[in-house]
Amino acid sequence: MFESNRDYPPPVDGAGCGNEPSSSPVTTWIADLSSGRALQEIAADTDAGLINRLRVLEELKAAAAAAQVRVAAAFDASVRAKDARSGIPEEHQGRGVAAQIALARRESPARGGRILGFSKALAHEMPCTLRALSEGRLNEWRATLLVRETACLSVSDRRLVDREVAGDVAGLEGLGDGRLIGRIRKLTYRIDQEALVRRAAKAQADRYVSCRPAPDTMTYLTGLLPVAQGVAVFAALSREADSLRARGDERGRGQIMADTLVERITGLTQADRVPMEVQLVMTDRTLLAGAEDPAYLQGYGVVPAMWARDAVRKAGHKERTERTGRRGAPSAPDLWLRRLYTAPTSGELIGMDSKARFVPEALSRFISTRDETCRTPWCNAPIRHRDHIRPHHLGGRTSSDNLQGLCEACNHAKEAAGWRAEGIDNPDRHTVAITTPTGHTYQSTAPPLPGT
Ligand SMILES: [Zn+2]
């Protein structure tokens, strides 16, 4: 199906934009998968032929996933061995491995950690699952389920489940996600009753609250809670809604529950007077001239121009405008809007500078606004640190050019041996080059601002 004796057209894109020369047989072959010739072949194929292609490609994806597992595990082992030889204590060996895997796979560092855990589990503890993946009988997601569902078992019990489930070639055929999980759990509970208890304890430790954008300038506030607490919160909100409606409140149940949630957590009674500082970045033409350039609301993302104008109007006189380095008024328990000017040509935020190592509040806010989220490529985690790209003790300035917003994990990863960061001259947008211990370089460019 994918003969190798073809005349390959030269790759159209990809040349010169990566770290690796794109001339290996594999990259040429990958380019061929979507070459003009391949597209013609697809168009000319029979329906049965198209279905065959789908299956082959599906198995290829699984086989590629298995190969990535082996490569990631080998990289981890190699880095650890090197660390051990240079006398690094065992608990610090392998630092930065997950971050490098993430960059190579174009994933967030958090995801890189999960990929590394998955790879090591398969490579060292679940040989049958890895084999089924490399033969295309399991896809990557189902292999992930096998790893996840056996994470609380001892290595020998895990191998047992691996053999029973993934070693049974005929049994895997036609097994969907739900039945696969069911089969693993049945075995798990039979082998190790205690696993159930450990799973529950681990699940409780993973409780969290998150906030992510929903359509139409709404947001999902999600809490993953132990079942009793979650049910108690929901019941309290329901009771309040029922009691208010019985007293003539005309809002819907859902509306009252949502308003009550906000009131009880923020301590304020009006849903539109939330005690937080809202940072809204917009162009002057959006605010004053009714232009339609979207604005950026920190912690949420892009918002329509009309919504931004409306928010400013509601905030009324409490709006503060900020230019280079001037400090705003102290916070008040109300909706504050801070407007940061963007330079008229490039849209770059007007820079700031400070002599101290310590990053002043206004500059720190400026970095958060410019970078939006952690600057590591594909990370997107909230900014927790304003990091000196060139360290202060090496003469790095405390200026907007030499600072970048990083999350906790990425700030930590950057400190590991062999990592380097340097500012790159880019008149349009702030750019940093990150070099990893293997010598691979990745560029991080600040996101475009409103009006660009
Ligand atoms: Zn990060």
XYZ file of C-alpha atoms and ligand atoms in Angstrom:
453
model
C 0.000 0.000 0.000
C 2.822 2.417 0.702
C 5.500 1.253 -1.724
C 8.911 2.741 -1.198
C 9.988 2.822 -4.871
C 8.042 5.939 -5.753
C 9.247 9.224 -7.131
C 8.793 11.420 -4.081
C 7.930 15.048 -4.665
C 10.106 17.359 -2.572
C 8.453 18.138 0.784
C 6.597 21.430 0.397
C 6.587 22.686 3.934
C 8.506 21.723 7.032
C 11.905 22.558 5.553
C 13.872 24.866 7.822
C 11.233 25.195 10.542
C 12.282 22.356 12.845
C 15.307 21.288 14.806
C 15.940 18.178 12.759
C 16.917 17.920 9.125
C 13.821 16.473 7.446
C 15.559 14.007 5.152
C 15.300 10.654 6.935
C 13.386 7.862 5.119
C 10.653 8.104 7.790
C 10.006 11.825 7.272
C 9.990 11.402 3.485
C 7.556 8.542 3.866
C 5.337 10.602 6.227
C 5.299 13.442 3.667
C 4.258 10.896 1.049
C 1.141 10.001 3.086
C -0.423 13.332 2.119
C 1.389 13.961 -1.168
C -0.562 14.793 -4.321
C 0.053 11.275 -5.538
C -1.423 9.744 -2.347
C -4.461 12.008 -2.618
C -4.993 10.841 -6.203
C -4.740 7.220 -5.108
C -7.305 7.820 -2.361
C -9.673 9.467 -4.809
C -9.334 6.526 -7.228
C -9.698 3.751 -4.651
C -12.766 1.524 -4.212
C -14.909 1.782 -1.085
C -13.507 -1.513 0.174
C -10.004 -0.218 -0.525
C -10.722 2.955 1.486
C -11.870 0.879 4.468
C -8.703 -1.205 4.215
C -6.657 1.993 4.231
C -8.427 3.206 7.378
C -7.584 -0.010 9.208
C -3.953 0.044 8.087
C -3.577 3.667 9.173
C -5.235 2.912 12.517
C -2.752 0.114 13.135
C 0.063 2.384 12.031
C -0.992 4.997 14.616
C -0.997 2.346 17.358
C 2.387 1.018 16.227
C 3.788 4.559 16.197
C 2.418 5.089 19.740
C 4.174 1.888 20.868
C 7.401 3.056 19.263
C 7.088 6.406 21.093
C 6.636 4.495 24.366
C 9.897 2.607 23.799
C 11.734 5.770 22.774
C 10.498 7.767 25.804
C 11.429 4.949 28.210
C 14.875 4.655 26.608
C 15.421 8.432 26.874
C 14.451 8.347 30.549
C 16.810 5.429 31.247
C 19.667 7.123 29.397
C 19.281 10.461 31.228
C 19.016 8.688 34.592
C 22.149 6.653 33.922
C 24.034 9.804 32.948
C 22.768 11.614 36.072
C 23.874 8.675 38.231
C 27.360 8.756 36.688
C 27.705 12.451 37.471
C 26.807 11.806 41.104
C 23.339 13.378 41.159
C 21.343 11.960 44.109
C 18.794 9.345 43.065
C 15.725 11.446 43.870
C 16.898 14.142 41.436
C 17.886 11.819 38.617
C 15.799 12.163 35.480
C 14.796 15.765 36.228
C 13.599 17.540 33.100
C 12.925 14.307 31.181
C 9.154 14.844 31.141
C 9.553 18.484 30.069
C 11.783 17.478 27.144
C 9.390 14.728 26.063
C 6.565 17.283 26.189
C 8.419 19.766 23.967
C 9.325 17.062 21.443
C 5.729 15.821 21.339
C 4.214 19.347 21.257
C 2.360 18.750 24.520
C 2.125 20.635 27.806
C 4.679 19.745 30.517
C 1.849 18.305 32.650
C 0.909 16.021 29.774
C 4.620 15.218 29.305
C 4.664 13.856 32.867
C 1.693 11.622 32.151
C 3.224 10.442 28.874
C 6.447 9.516 30.683
C 4.524 7.613 33.394
C 2.509 5.793 30.735
C 5.644 4.933 28.755
C 7.548 3.595 31.752
C 4.576 1.530 32.932
C 4.188 -0.086 29.517
C 7.892 -0.566 28.856
C 8.789 -1.946 32.280
C 5.622 -3.494 33.709
C 3.091 -4.280 30.975
C 4.776 -6.167 28.122
C 1.554 -7.703 26.742
C -0.192 -4.316 26.492
C 2.840 -2.827 24.745
C 2.891 -5.723 22.304
C -0.859 -5.428 21.570
C -0.318 -1.699 20.963
C 2.601 -2.247 18.607
C 0.588 -4.815 16.661
C -2.344 -2.400 16.408
C -4.766 -4.601 18.384
C -5.149 -1.918 21.068
C -5.169 1.802 20.354
C -3.262 4.322 22.462
C -6.341 5.342 24.475
C -7.205 1.753 25.456
C -3.585 1.151 26.445
C -3.902 4.290 28.607
C -6.986 2.776 30.262
C -5.032 -0.394 31.052
C -2.240 1.641 32.627
C -4.615 3.900 34.569
C -6.784 1.102 35.910
C -3.807 -0.910 37.166
C -1.865 2.025 38.621
C -2.634 1.039 42.230
C -1.430 -2.559 41.899
C 1.957 -4.014 42.815
C 4.235 -4.715 39.843
C 3.576 -8.469 39.979
C -0.217 -8.017 40.195
C -0.060 -5.513 37.391
C 1.820 -8.021 35.206
C -0.882 -10.576 35.986
C -3.677 -8.261 34.796
C -1.566 -7.277 31.794
C -1.198 -10.928 30.771
C -4.845 -11.850 31.436
C -6.321 -8.883 29.532
C -3.836 -7.802 26.862
C -2.287 -11.258 26.397
C -5.653 -12.617 25.287
C -5.568 -11.662 21.610
C -9.039 -13.026 20.774
C -10.539 -11.415 23.894
C -9.382 -7.932 22.846
C -11.299 -8.085 19.573
C -14.488 -6.025 19.756
C -13.776 -4.863 23.307
C -14.910 -1.229 23.745
C -13.723 1.195 26.446
C -16.488 0.376 28.948
C -16.126 -3.393 28.753
C -12.343 -3.146 28.821
C -12.518 -1.161 32.083
C -15.048 -3.647 33.453
C -12.791 -6.598 32.672
C -9.747 -4.948 34.274
C -11.651 -3.982 37.420
C -13.135 -7.444 37.883
C -9.638 -8.920 37.821
C -8.161 -6.139 39.950
C -10.680 -6.511 42.753
C -10.279 -10.273 42.752
C -6.506 -10.029 42.988
C -6.270 -7.171 45.458
C -9.277 -6.007 47.489
C -7.130 -3.327 49.067
C -6.610 -1.756 45.640
C -10.135 -0.392 45.833
C -9.319 1.420 49.083
C -6.039 2.759 47.691
C -7.796 3.955 44.541
C -10.361 5.861 46.623
C -7.612 7.459 48.742
C -5.698 8.475 45.633
C -8.837 9.840 43.984
C -9.564 12.004 47.057
C -6.056 13.389 46.938
C -6.712 14.472 43.356
C -9.571 16.848 44.286
C -9.404 20.246 42.592
C -11.319 23.268 41.291
C -10.800 24.558 37.772
C -12.088 27.348 35.602
C -12.234 27.144 31.824
C -13.919 29.171 29.108
C -17.392 28.282 27.861
C -19.010 29.759 24.738
C -20.725 33.192 24.800
C -18.517 34.773 27.482
C -19.580 32.209 30.053
C -17.257 30.013 32.086
C -17.301 26.492 33.533
C -16.297 26.444 37.192
C -15.671 22.766 37.912
C -14.925 21.091 41.221
C -13.827 17.479 41.454
C -14.860 16.531 44.997
C -15.312 13.446 47.162
C -18.849 12.263 46.482
C -20.312 13.203 49.903
C -19.027 16.782 49.666
C -20.135 17.226 46.070
C -23.625 15.982 46.848
C -23.795 18.206 49.952
C -22.893 21.323 47.933
C -25.457 20.527 45.283
C -28.156 19.799 47.920
C -27.463 23.099 49.726
C -27.844 25.044 46.470
C -31.038 23.142 45.608
C -32.543 23.835 49.026
C -31.811 27.552 48.700
C -33.403 27.647 45.250
C -36.518 25.839 46.462
C -36.909 28.079 49.493
C -36.420 31.339 47.536
C -38.824 30.235 44.825
C -41.416 29.307 47.477
C -41.082 32.920 48.685
C -41.787 34.270 45.205
C -38.345 34.623 43.651
C -38.939 34.617 39.908
C -35.507 33.445 38.838
C -35.224 29.881 37.550
C -33.866 27.137 39.840
C -30.641 26.927 37.835
C -30.215 30.700 37.971
C -30.738 30.884 41.737
C -28.330 28.000 42.298
C -25.664 29.701 40.157
C -26.185 33.096 41.891
C -26.086 31.446 45.330
C -22.853 29.670 44.437
C -21.217 33.006 43.548
C -22.652 34.827 46.593
C -21.582 32.205 49.118
C -18.073 31.804 47.740
C -17.282 35.481 47.139
C -19.293 36.755 50.104
C -21.054 39.374 48.009
C -24.734 39.513 47.293
C -24.766 40.950 43.801
C -23.633 38.681 41.025
C -22.305 41.604 38.998
C -20.143 43.038 41.780
C -17.531 40.367 42.107
C -14.572 41.317 44.362
C -11.781 40.689 41.981
C -9.574 42.598 39.726
C -10.476 41.952 36.147
C -7.726 42.711 33.664
C -9.103 43.673 30.332
C -6.736 44.468 27.481
C -8.304 46.389 24.631
C -7.418 48.919 21.999
C -8.538 52.521 22.342
C -10.508 52.235 19.143
C -12.551 49.413 20.679
C -13.260 51.421 23.822
C -13.778 54.876 22.363
C -14.521 54.537 18.675
C -16.805 51.524 18.717
C -14.352 49.379 16.734
C -14.810 45.624 16.741
C -11.263 44.468 17.680
C -11.840 41.768 20.293
C -10.408 42.360 23.777
C -8.570 39.941 26.065
C -9.837 39.172 29.541
C -7.214 37.599 31.766
C -8.115 34.196 33.157
C -10.665 33.740 30.413
C -9.384 34.598 26.947
C -10.708 36.553 23.992
C -13.997 38.435 24.526
C -16.086 40.327 21.932
C -15.622 44.107 21.670
C -19.225 44.750 22.690
C -18.879 42.699 25.872
C -15.682 44.590 26.762
C -17.334 48.002 26.279
C -20.282 46.862 28.340
C -18.015 45.714 31.176
C -16.227 49.079 31.169
C -19.543 50.942 31.202
C -20.798 48.873 34.175
C -17.566 49.468 36.059
C -18.100 53.196 35.414
C -15.774 55.576 37.226
C -13.789 52.753 38.780
C -11.930 52.112 35.607
C -8.205 52.639 35.782
C -5.959 53.213 32.871
C -2.368 52.203 33.020
C 0.582 53.316 30.967
C 4.267 52.706 31.479
C 4.891 51.692 35.083
C 2.406 53.983 36.772
C 0.825 52.303 39.739
C -2.941 52.162 39.970
C -5.133 52.999 42.928
C -5.393 50.399 45.703
C -7.865 47.568 45.083
C -11.447 48.002 46.163
C -14.072 45.302 46.641
C -15.575 45.887 43.259
C -15.122 45.209 39.613
C -11.905 46.897 38.591
C -10.953 47.139 35.011
C -7.427 47.851 34.034
C -6.811 48.917 30.507
C -3.320 48.564 29.129
C -2.389 50.449 26.028
C -1.084 48.618 23.017
C 1.454 50.259 20.717
C -0.366 51.543 17.641
C 1.756 49.758 15.019
C 2.802 46.347 16.326
C 0.270 45.891 19.113
C 3.121 45.210 21.574
C 2.358 46.363 25.074
C 4.380 49.395 26.019
C 7.359 48.123 28.009
C 8.488 48.750 31.560
C 11.807 48.650 33.349
C 13.050 48.366 36.921
C 16.516 48.252 38.506
C 15.708 45.824 41.304
C 15.799 42.015 41.056
C 12.379 42.028 42.648
C 9.683 42.550 40.023
C 7.422 45.491 40.961
C 3.690 44.885 40.957
C 2.915 46.951 37.864
C 5.648 45.232 35.840
C 4.525 41.829 37.080
C 0.964 42.623 35.994
C 2.306 43.790 32.672
C 4.082 40.437 32.104
C 0.910 38.517 33.014
C -1.041 40.598 30.530
C 1.496 40.277 27.730
C 2.104 36.529 28.146
C -1.455 35.525 29.186
C -0.336 32.026 30.262
C 2.957 30.214 30.933
C 5.395 30.904 28.093
C 6.629 27.326 27.652
C 5.343 26.172 24.261
C 2.061 24.192 24.588
C 1.897 24.748 28.372
C -1.006 27.213 28.894
C -0.895 26.841 32.691
C -1.572 29.996 34.755
C 1.468 32.219 35.355
C 2.927 31.901 38.856
C 6.441 33.328 38.391
C 7.948 36.249 36.521
C 11.211 34.665 35.483
C 14.405 36.512 34.541
C 15.261 35.061 31.113
C 18.896 36.042 31.625
C 19.422 35.519 35.380
C 19.778 38.633 37.515
C 23.128 37.463 38.968
C 24.509 37.285 35.408
C 23.493 40.863 34.745
C 19.980 40.171 33.473
C 17.765 43.248 33.819
C 14.413 43.428 35.536
C 12.702 44.683 32.405
C 9.762 43.532 30.371
C 12.207 42.342 27.693
C 14.110 40.107 30.098
C 11.093 38.748 31.986
C 8.699 35.988 31.051
C 5.678 34.505 32.779
C 6.127 30.849 33.779
C 4.044 28.338 35.693
C 5.446 26.656 38.801
C 6.522 23.465 37.007
C 8.195 25.201 34.067
C 10.068 27.589 36.333
C 11.392 24.528 38.150
C 12.297 22.690 34.916
C 14.231 25.704 33.621
C 16.499 25.576 36.694
C 17.705 22.029 35.864
C 21.222 21.553 34.488
C 21.632 21.954 30.754
C 18.609 24.209 30.133
C 19.187 27.631 28.576
C 16.902 30.511 27.736
C 17.699 33.669 25.806
C 15.761 36.599 24.453
C 15.486 36.823 20.667
C 15.269 40.152 18.855
C 11.766 40.486 17.493
C 10.408 44.013 17.056
C 6.798 42.777 16.816
C 6.395 40.323 19.610
C 8.416 39.269 22.630
C 10.326 36.070 21.780
C 12.386 33.649 23.873
C 14.471 30.695 22.676
C 14.634 27.699 25.007
C 17.467 25.200 24.559
C 17.151 21.791 26.239
C 20.013 19.540 27.443
C 19.868 17.579 24.159
C 20.586 20.827 22.272
C 17.097 21.170 20.777
C 15.817 24.715 20.550
C 12.191 25.797 20.822
C 10.871 29.319 20.362
C 8.211 30.906 22.485
C 6.505 34.023 21.148
C 4.125 36.146 23.243
C 0.536 35.828 21.994
C -0.838 38.554 19.720
C -2.588 41.377 21.549
C -5.967 42.874 20.762
C -5.850 44.993 17.657
C -3.247 42.856 15.884
Zn 4.343 26.019 32.173
